Coordinates of C-alpha atoms and ligand atoms in Angstrom, one line a residue:
M510 CA -18.3 -17.6 -17.5
A511 CA -21.6 -19.5 -17.5
Q512 CA -23.4 -17.9 -14.6
P513 CA -25.4 -14.7 -14.5
L514 CA -23.6 -11.8 -12.9
Q515 CA -24.0 -11.7 -9.1
C516 CA -22.4 -8.3 -8.6
P517 CA -21.5 -5.0 -10.2
V518 CA -19.1 -4.9 -13.2
S519 CA -15.7 -3.2 -12.8
H520 CA -14.2 -1.6 -15.9
N521 CA -11.0 -0.6 -14.2
D522 CA -7.9 -1.8 -16.1
Y523 CA -5.4 -2.5 -13.5
S524 CA -2.7 -3.3 -16.0
R525 CA -2.4 0.4 -16.9
A526 CA 0.2 2.8 -15.4
S527 CA -1.1 5.7 -13.3
E528 CA 0.3 8.5 -11.1
I529 CA 1.7 7.2 -7.8
Y530 CA -0.9 5.6 -5.5
G531 CA -3.5 5.7 -8.3
H532 CA -4.1 2.0 -8.1
Y533 CA -4.7 2.0 -4.4
A534 CA -7.3 4.9 -4.8
L535 CA -9.2 2.8 -7.4
L536 CA -9.0 -0.4 -5.3
D537 CA -10.0 1.4 -2.1
A538 CA -13.0 3.0 -3.8
E539 CA -14.1 -0.3 -5.4
R540 CA -13.8 -2.3 -2.2
E541 CA -16.0 0.2 -0.3
R542 CA -18.6 0.4 -3.1
D543 CA -19.3 -3.4 -3.3
R544 CA -18.0 -6.6 -1.7
F545 CA -17.4 -8.3 -5.1
H546 CA -17.0 -7.2 -8.7
F547 CA -16.8 -8.8 -12.0
N548 CA -14.0 -7.2 -14.0
D549 CA -14.5 -7.1 -17.8
T550 CA -11.2 -5.6 -18.9
T551 CA -9.7 -8.9 -20.0
E552 CA -10.9 -11.4 -22.7
H553 CA -12.0 -13.9 -20.0
G554 CA -13.0 -11.5 -17.3
F555 CA -12.5 -12.2 -13.6
W556 CA -14.2 -12.2 -10.2
M557 CA -12.7 -9.7 -7.8
L558 CA -12.5 -10.6 -4.1
T559 CA -11.5 -7.4 -2.2
R560 CA -12.3 -7.6 1.5
Y561 CA -9.6 -9.0 3.8
E562 CA -11.7 -11.9 5.0
D563 CA -12.7 -12.9 1.5
V564 CA -9.2 -12.7 0.1
L565 CA -7.8 -14.8 3.0
A566 CA -10.6 -17.4 2.4
G567 CA -9.7 -17.5 -1.3
F568 CA -6.0 -18.2 -0.5
Q569 CA -7.0 -20.9 1.9
N570 CA -9.4 -22.6 -0.4
S571 CA -6.5 -24.1 -2.4
T572 CA -8.2 -27.2 -3.5
A573 CA -10.9 -25.4 -5.5
L574 CA -8.8 -22.4 -6.5
T575 CA -5.5 -23.3 -8.1
T576 CA -2.5 -21.5 -9.6
D577 CA -3.4 -22.8 -13.1
V578 CA -4.0 -19.1 -13.4
R579 CA -1.3 -17.0 -11.6
T580 CA -2.5 -13.6 -12.5
A581 CA -6.1 -12.6 -13.3
L582 CA -4.8 -9.9 -15.7
F583 CA -3.0 -12.3 -18.0
P584 CA -4.5 -15.7 -17.3
K585 CA -2.5 -17.6 -19.9
S586 CA 1.0 -16.2 -19.5
G587 CA 2.6 -19.2 -21.2
I588 CA 5.8 -19.1 -19.1
P589 CA 6.1 -22.1 -16.8
L590 CA 7.1 -21.4 -13.2
L591 CA 8.2 -23.6 -10.3
P592 CA 7.0 -24.0 -7.6
Q593 CA 4.2 -21.5 -8.6
D594 CA 2.5 -23.8 -11.2
L595 CA 2.2 -26.8 -8.9
N596 CA -0.7 -27.5 -6.6
G597 CA -1.6 -29.9 -3.8
E598 CA 0.8 -32.7 -2.9
E599 CA 3.1 -32.1 -5.8
H600 CA 3.6 -28.5 -4.7
Q601 CA 4.2 -29.5 -1.1
K602 CA 6.9 -32.0 -2.2
F603 CA 8.6 -29.4 -4.3
R604 CA 8.6 -26.7 -1.7
K605 CA 10.1 -29.2 0.8
I606 CA 13.2 -29.3 -1.4
I607 CA 13.8 -25.5 -1.4
N608 CA 12.1 -24.2 1.7
R609 CA 15.2 -24.6 3.9
F610 CA 17.2 -22.2 1.7
F611 CA 14.7 -19.4 2.5
A612 CA 14.0 -20.3 6.1
P613 CA 15.0 -17.7 8.8
A614 CA 18.2 -19.5 9.7
A615 CA 19.4 -19.6 6.1
V616 CA 18.5 -16.0 5.5
K617 CA 20.4 -15.0 8.6
R618 CA 23.5 -16.5 7.0
M619 CA 23.1 -14.1 4.2
A620 CA 23.0 -11.0 6.5
P621 CA 26.8 -10.2 6.4
L622 CA 26.7 -10.1 2.6
A623 CA 23.4 -8.2 2.6
H624 CA 25.0 -5.5 4.7
S625 CA 28.4 -5.3 2.9
R626 CA 26.8 -5.2 -0.6
C627 CA 24.3 -2.6 0.5
I628 CA 27.0 -0.4 2.0
E629 CA 29.1 -0.7 -1.3
L630 CA 26.2 0.4 -3.4
I631 CA 25.3 3.3 -1.1
E632 CA 28.9 4.5 -1.1
E633 CA 29.0 4.5 -4.9
I634 CA 26.3 7.2 -5.0
R635 CA 26.6 9.0 -1.6
D636 CA 28.9 11.8 -2.8
H637 CA 26.7 12.5 -5.9
G638 CA 24.1 14.2 -3.7
H639 CA 21.3 12.7 -5.9
C640 CA 20.3 9.4 -7.6
N641 CA 17.6 7.7 -9.4
F642 CA 16.9 5.5 -6.5
V643 CA 15.2 2.8 -8.5
A644 CA 17.8 2.3 -11.3
E645 CA 20.9 3.1 -9.3
F646 CA 20.2 1.3 -6.1
A647 CA 16.8 -0.5 -5.6
I648 CA 17.1 -3.0 -8.5
R649 CA 20.9 -3.6 -8.3
Y650 CA 20.7 -4.6 -4.6
P651 CA 18.3 -7.6 -4.8
T652 CA 19.9 -8.7 -8.1
D653 CA 23.3 -9.0 -6.5
L654 CA 21.9 -10.9 -3.6
F655 CA 20.0 -13.2 -5.9
L656 CA 23.1 -14.0 -7.8
A657 CA 24.9 -14.7 -4.5
L658 CA 22.1 -17.0 -3.4
L659 CA 22.7 -19.1 -6.6
G660 CA 26.4 -19.0 -6.0
L661 CA 27.0 -16.8 -9.1
P662 CA 29.4 -13.8 -9.3
V663 CA 27.8 -10.6 -8.2
S664 CA 29.7 -8.9 -11.0
D665 CA 27.4 -10.7 -13.5
G666 CA 24.6 -8.3 -12.4
E667 CA 25.8 -5.8 -15.0
F668 CA 24.5 -7.9 -17.9
F669 CA 22.1 -10.1 -16.1
L670 CA 20.0 -7.2 -14.7
P671 CA 18.8 -5.8 -18.1
W672 CA 17.8 -9.3 -19.2
S673 CA 15.7 -9.9 -16.1
E674 CA 14.1 -6.4 -16.3
N675 CA 13.2 -6.9 -20.0
M676 CA 11.7 -10.3 -19.4
L677 CA 9.5 -9.2 -16.5
N678 CA 8.3 -6.1 -18.4
C679 CA 7.3 -8.2 -21.4
M680 CA 5.5 -10.6 -19.1
L681 CA 3.6 -7.8 -17.3
Q682 CA 2.5 -6.4 -20.6
G683 CA 1.3 -9.8 -21.9
D684 CA 4.1 -9.9 -24.5
V685 CA 4.7 -13.6 -24.6
D686 CA 7.1 -13.5 -27.6
G687 CA 9.3 -10.8 -26.0
A688 CA 9.3 -12.7 -22.7
N689 CA 10.4 -15.9 -24.4
L690 CA 13.3 -14.2 -26.1
W691 CA 14.7 -12.8 -22.9
Q692 CA 13.9 -16.0 -21.1
A693 CA 16.1 -18.0 -23.5
K694 CA 19.1 -15.8 -22.7
I695 CA 18.6 -16.1 -19.0
L696 CA 18.1 -19.9 -19.1
D697 CA 21.3 -20.3 -21.1
Y698 CA 23.1 -18.3 -18.4
F699 CA 21.6 -20.5 -15.7
D700 CA 22.4 -23.6 -17.7
R701 CA 26.1 -22.9 -17.7
A702 CA 26.0 -22.2 -14.0
V703 CA 24.2 -25.4 -13.3
E704 CA 26.6 -27.5 -15.4
E705 CA 29.5 -25.9 -13.6
R706 CA 28.0 -26.9 -10.3
R707 CA 27.3 -30.5 -11.6
T708 CA 31.1 -30.8 -12.2
N709 CA 32.0 -29.1 -8.9
P710 CA 29.2 -29.8 -6.4
L711 CA 29.2 -27.9 -3.1
D712 CA 27.5 -28.8 0.2
P713 CA 23.8 -29.5 -0.7
A714 CA 22.8 -28.3 2.8
E715 CA 24.1 -24.8 2.0
D716 CA 24.2 -24.5 -1.8
L717 CA 20.8 -24.2 -3.6
V718 CA 21.9 -25.3 -7.0
T719 CA 23.8 -28.4 -5.7
R720 CA 20.6 -29.3 -3.7
L721 CA 18.4 -29.0 -6.8
L722 CA 20.9 -31.2 -8.7
Q723 CA 20.8 -33.9 -6.0
A724 CA 17.1 -33.7 -5.0
E725 CA 14.6 -36.4 -5.9
I726 CA 10.8 -36.4 -5.8
D727 CA 9.4 -40.0 -5.3
G728 CA 12.8 -41.4 -6.3
V729 CA 13.0 -39.4 -9.5
P730 CA 15.7 -36.6 -9.8
L731 CA 14.5 -33.2 -10.9
S732 CA 14.9 -32.7 -14.7
K733 CA 17.3 -30.1 -16.1
D734 CA 14.3 -28.1 -17.3
D735 CA 12.8 -28.1 -13.8
I736 CA 16.1 -26.9 -12.2
L737 CA 16.4 -24.1 -14.7
T738 CA 12.8 -23.1 -14.3
T739 CA 13.2 -23.0 -10.6
C740 CA 16.1 -20.6 -10.8
L741 CA 14.1 -18.4 -13.3
S742 CA 11.0 -18.4 -11.1
I743 CA 12.9 -17.3 -8.0
M744 CA 14.5 -14.5 -10.0
L745 CA 11.1 -13.4 -11.4
A746 CA 9.4 -13.5 -8.0
G747 CA 12.2 -11.9 -6.0
L748 CA 13.9 -9.1 -7.9
D749 CA 11.1 -6.8 -9.1
T750 CA 9.1 -7.2 -5.8
T751 CA 12.0 -6.1 -3.6
R752 CA 12.9 -3.2 -5.9
S753 CA 9.3 -2.1 -5.9
A754 CA 9.0 -2.3 -2.1
L755 CA 12.1 -0.2 -1.7
G756 CA 10.7 2.4 -4.1
Y757 CA 7.5 2.8 -2.2
I758 CA 9.2 2.8 1.2
F759 CA 11.7 5.5 0.2
A760 CA 9.0 7.6 -1.6
H761 CA 7.1 7.5 1.7
L762 CA 10.1 8.4 3.9
A763 CA 11.2 11.2 1.6
Q764 CA 7.8 12.8 2.1
H765 CA 7.2 12.0 5.8
D766 CA 10.0 13.6 7.8
E767 CA 8.6 12.5 11.1
D768 CA 8.6 8.8 10.1
R769 CA 12.1 9.0 8.8
Q770 CA 13.4 10.7 11.9
M771 CA 11.8 8.0 14.0
L772 CA 13.8 5.4 12.2
I773 CA 17.0 7.4 12.4
D774 CA 16.6 7.9 16.1
D775 CA 15.6 4.3 16.9
P776 CA 16.9 1.7 14.4
G777 CA 15.3 -0.9 16.7
L778 CA 12.0 0.0 15.1
T779 CA 13.2 -1.1 11.6
A780 CA 11.6 -4.6 11.6
S781 CA 8.2 -3.3 12.7
A782 CA 8.5 -0.5 10.1
V783 CA 9.2 -2.9 7.3
E784 CA 6.1 -5.0 8.1
E785 CA 3.9 -1.9 8.2
F786 CA 5.4 -0.6 4.9
V787 CA 4.8 -3.9 3.2
R788 CA 1.1 -3.9 4.5
L789 CA 0.6 -0.3 3.5
Y790 CA 2.1 -0.5 0.0
P791 CA 1.2 -4.0 -1.3
L792 CA 2.8 -4.1 -4.8
V793 CA 1.6 -7.5 -5.7
I794 CA -1.9 -6.2 -5.8
Q795 CA -3.5 -9.5 -6.7
A796 CA -2.8 -13.2 -7.0
G797 CA -4.7 -15.0 -9.8
R798 CA -6.5 -18.3 -9.4
E799 CA -8.5 -20.6 -11.6
V800 CA -11.6 -22.3 -10.3
K801 CA -11.2 -26.1 -10.5
E802 CA -14.4 -27.2 -8.8
S803 CA -17.6 -25.2 -8.0
T804 CA -17.2 -23.4 -4.8
E805 CA -18.5 -20.4 -2.9
V806 CA -16.6 -17.6 -1.1
H807 CA -18.8 -15.8 1.5
G808 CA -21.8 -15.7 -0.9
L809 CA -20.0 -15.4 -4.2
D810 CA -20.6 -18.6 -6.4
L811 CA -17.7 -19.6 -8.5
A812 CA -17.8 -22.1 -11.3
P813 CA -15.1 -24.3 -13.0
D814 CA -12.8 -22.2 -15.3
D815 CA -13.7 -18.9 -13.7
V816 CA -10.8 -16.7 -13.1
V817 CA -10.4 -15.1 -9.6
W818 CA -8.6 -12.0 -8.4
L819 CA -7.4 -12.4 -4.8
G820 CA -7.2 -8.7 -4.1
I821 CA -4.1 -8.4 -1.9
G822 CA -4.0 -4.6 -2.6
S823 CA -7.5 -4.2 -1.3
A824 CA -7.3 -6.6 1.6
N825 CA -4.3 -5.0 3.2
R826 CA -6.0 -1.7 3.2
D827 CA -9.4 -2.9 4.3
P828 CA -10.6 -0.7 7.2
R829 CA -12.5 -3.7 8.7
M830 CA -9.2 -5.3 9.4
Y831 CA -6.9 -2.2 9.7
P832 CA -8.5 0.9 11.0
E833 CA -7.3 4.1 9.2
P834 CA -5.5 1.8 6.7
E835 CA -3.9 4.6 4.7
K836 CA -1.8 5.6 7.7
F837 CA 1.6 4.3 8.6
V838 CA 1.2 3.1 12.1
L839 CA 3.9 1.1 13.9
G840 CA 2.7 -2.0 15.9
R841 CA -0.8 -2.1 14.6
P842 CA -3.0 -5.0 15.9
G843 CA -3.1 -7.8 13.4
L844 CA -0.1 -6.5 11.4
N845 CA 1.5 -9.9 11.2
Q846 CA -1.6 -11.2 9.4
H847 CA -1.3 -8.9 6.4
L848 CA -1.5 -10.5 3.0
A849 CA 1.3 -8.8 1.2
F850 CA 3.2 -12.1 1.0
G851 CA 0.0 -14.1 0.2
A852 CA -1.3 -16.9 2.4
G853 CA -1.9 -20.6 2.2
P854 CA 0.4 -23.1 0.5
H855 CA 1.8 -20.6 -2.0
R856 CA 2.7 -18.0 0.6
C857 CA 5.9 -16.2 -0.5
L858 CA 9.0 -18.4 -0.4
G859 CA 11.3 -15.4 -0.1
M860 CA 9.5 -13.4 2.5
H861 CA 12.2 -13.7 5.2
L862 CA 14.8 -12.7 2.6
A863 CA 12.7 -9.8 1.5
R864 CA 12.3 -8.6 5.1
L865 CA 16.1 -8.9 5.6
E866 CA 16.9 -6.9 2.5
L867 CA 14.4 -4.1 3.3
A868 CA 15.6 -3.9 6.9
V869 CA 19.3 -3.8 5.9
V870 CA 18.7 -1.0 3.4
L871 CA 16.7 1.1 5.9
E872 CA 19.4 0.7 8.5
E873 CA 22.5 1.3 6.2
W874 CA 21.0 4.0 4.1
H875 CA 19.9 6.2 7.0
K876 CA 23.3 5.8 8.7
R877 CA 24.9 7.4 5.6
I878 CA 22.2 9.5 4.0
P879 CA 19.7 10.4 6.8
H880 CA 18.0 13.2 5.0
Y881 CA 16.8 13.3 1.4
R882 CA 13.9 14.5 -0.6
I883 CA 12.2 13.8 -3.9
K884 CA 13.7 16.1 -6.6
S885 CA 11.2 18.9 -7.2
G886 CA 9.0 18.3 -10.3
A887 CA 10.2 14.7 -10.8
P888 CA 7.4 12.6 -12.1
L889 CA 6.2 9.7 -9.9
V890 CA 4.7 7.1 -12.2
E891 CA 3.4 3.8 -11.0
R892 CA 3.5 0.8 -13.4
G893 CA 0.3 -1.3 -13.6
S894 CA -0.2 -5.1 -13.1
Q895 CA 2.4 -5.5 -10.4
L896 CA 3.1 -2.1 -9.0
T897 CA 6.5 -0.4 -9.1
L898 CA 7.8 3.2 -9.3
E899 CA 9.3 3.6 -12.7
N900 CA 11.7 6.2 -11.3
L901 CA 12.4 7.8 -8.0
E902 CA 14.7 10.8 -8.2
L903 CA 16.1 11.6 -4.7
E904 CA 18.5 14.4 -3.7
W905 CA 20.4 15.2 -0.5
E906 CA 23.1 17.6 0.8
V907 CA 26.7 16.5 0.5
Ligands
HEM953 C1 8.6 -7.3 -0.8 C2 8.9 -8.4 -1.5 C3 8.0 -9.5 -1.9 C4 6.6 -9.5 -2.0 C5 5.7 -8.4 -1.7 C6 6.3 -10.9 -2.5 C7 5.0 -11.3 -2.6 C8 4.6 -12.6 -3.0 C9 3.2 -13.1 -3.0 C10 2.0 -12.3 -2.8 C11 3.3 -14.4 -3.3 C12 2.1 -15.4 -3.5 C13 1.6 -15.5 -4.9 C14 0.4 -16.4 -5.0 O1 -0.2 -16.9 -4.0 O2 0.0 -16.7 -6.1 C15 4.7 -14.8 -3.5 C16 5.2 -16.0 -3.9 C17 6.5 -16.3 -4.1 N1 7.6 -15.5 -3.8 FE1 7.5 -13.6 -3.1 N2 7.4 -11.6 -2.7 C18 8.5 -10.8 -2.3 C19 9.8 -11.2 -2.4 C20 10.3 -12.4 -2.8 C21 11.7 -12.8 -2.8 C22 12.8 -11.9 -2.3 C23 11.7 -14.1 -3.3 C24 12.9 -15.0 -3.6 C25 14.1 -14.6 -3.8 C26 10.4 -14.5 -3.6 C27 10.0 -15.7 -4.1 C28 8.7 -16.2 -4.2 C29 8.4 -17.4 -4.8 C30 9.3 -18.5 -5.3 C31 7.0 -17.5 -4.7 C32 6.1 -18.7 -5.2 C33 5.8 -19.6 -4.0 C34 4.9 -20.8 -4.3 O3 4.1 -20.7 -5.3 O4 4.9 -21.8 -3.6 N3 9.5 -13.5 -3.2 N4 5.5 -13.6 -3.3

């Protein structure tokens, strides 16, 4: 970092766990104190953009700000990801291969499975009258759908789930060796699945792995490594995020009877509720970027090699964009411009799938377990880095 500081220094370590909503409290206070901060809690340090308009401008300035750094908290994570690590034209070409599998029409085809698997999982716990919502439901559900998306048996979730959990936890703690260990197991599993599909290809218009095996970029087929990395990247991007969103949504609904009743009375409000929940509780609180060429974002000068924090968690709760941002308000103006899924070329590949998954759970859960509460005295701890509730103990009458 060659330049003199142009703004206050933040000492907040956002990789640390806190009580529930603790990270939002810090981010909200910081955004209102000053427009930009330099955070000194990592070896390299990073510039924090926190207002909605600045964060959006950062996402859109994708020539100067690239994903050579994906998270400001661990700028050199060491694990290659696709398409995340690509930029510019290369990135566009890669996204073109996989986009259609995540487009609204493809996601719609997954709806019957999303409903039936959701119902099965709820029925497993309904008669118990209580559950750890995170461990017993919220992580199992997206894992099963991810396996189905890759054409793999949903029953593999039993051993696959702990591998993916362990790998992500190591990554979020900056434990590269641990992450590599779990990654090797997962890649080996994908490898066998990909080889099976090479022998028995399906319709490449409908099967993602067959498509990856047959795809070419500028006449060159994707390498085996690239195919495996793509499967891994979709897993890492899609499972923890959906689980975490479900945790915050159900923690909210368990504590706000009037919002829950509204969804029970009118399931037609579900899609709009999902969007407002995703805005209100952004769990990917930041996207990291590395500065490739000198640039400026609304008065903040950035130099090559600087690391930038695009503060999704601050932007989505910026009162300049969303008045009374801490409130759950259906149909707010500008809601469809929230940044929970990012913006610009790296905007979330799986956002339509995420929306479907969240909406299906809201609908099917409330049909079967309309009223529930958080178990008295149960701790509500929020992981740092990429937010999630470690546990959510719910109980209901049976
Ligand atoms: C509520 C759930 C989700 C949230 C909040 C979320 C959030 C995000 C955000 C903020 C980004 C942009 C990161 C950046 O610009 O650096 C992103 C990218 C991505 N997401 Fe999601 N995501 C969710 C669910 C999913 C799901 C279900 C999948 C797939 C199964 C998925 C796959 C991806 C992929 C592959 C990327 C990288 C796109 C690229 O670099 O071109 N996400 N997500």
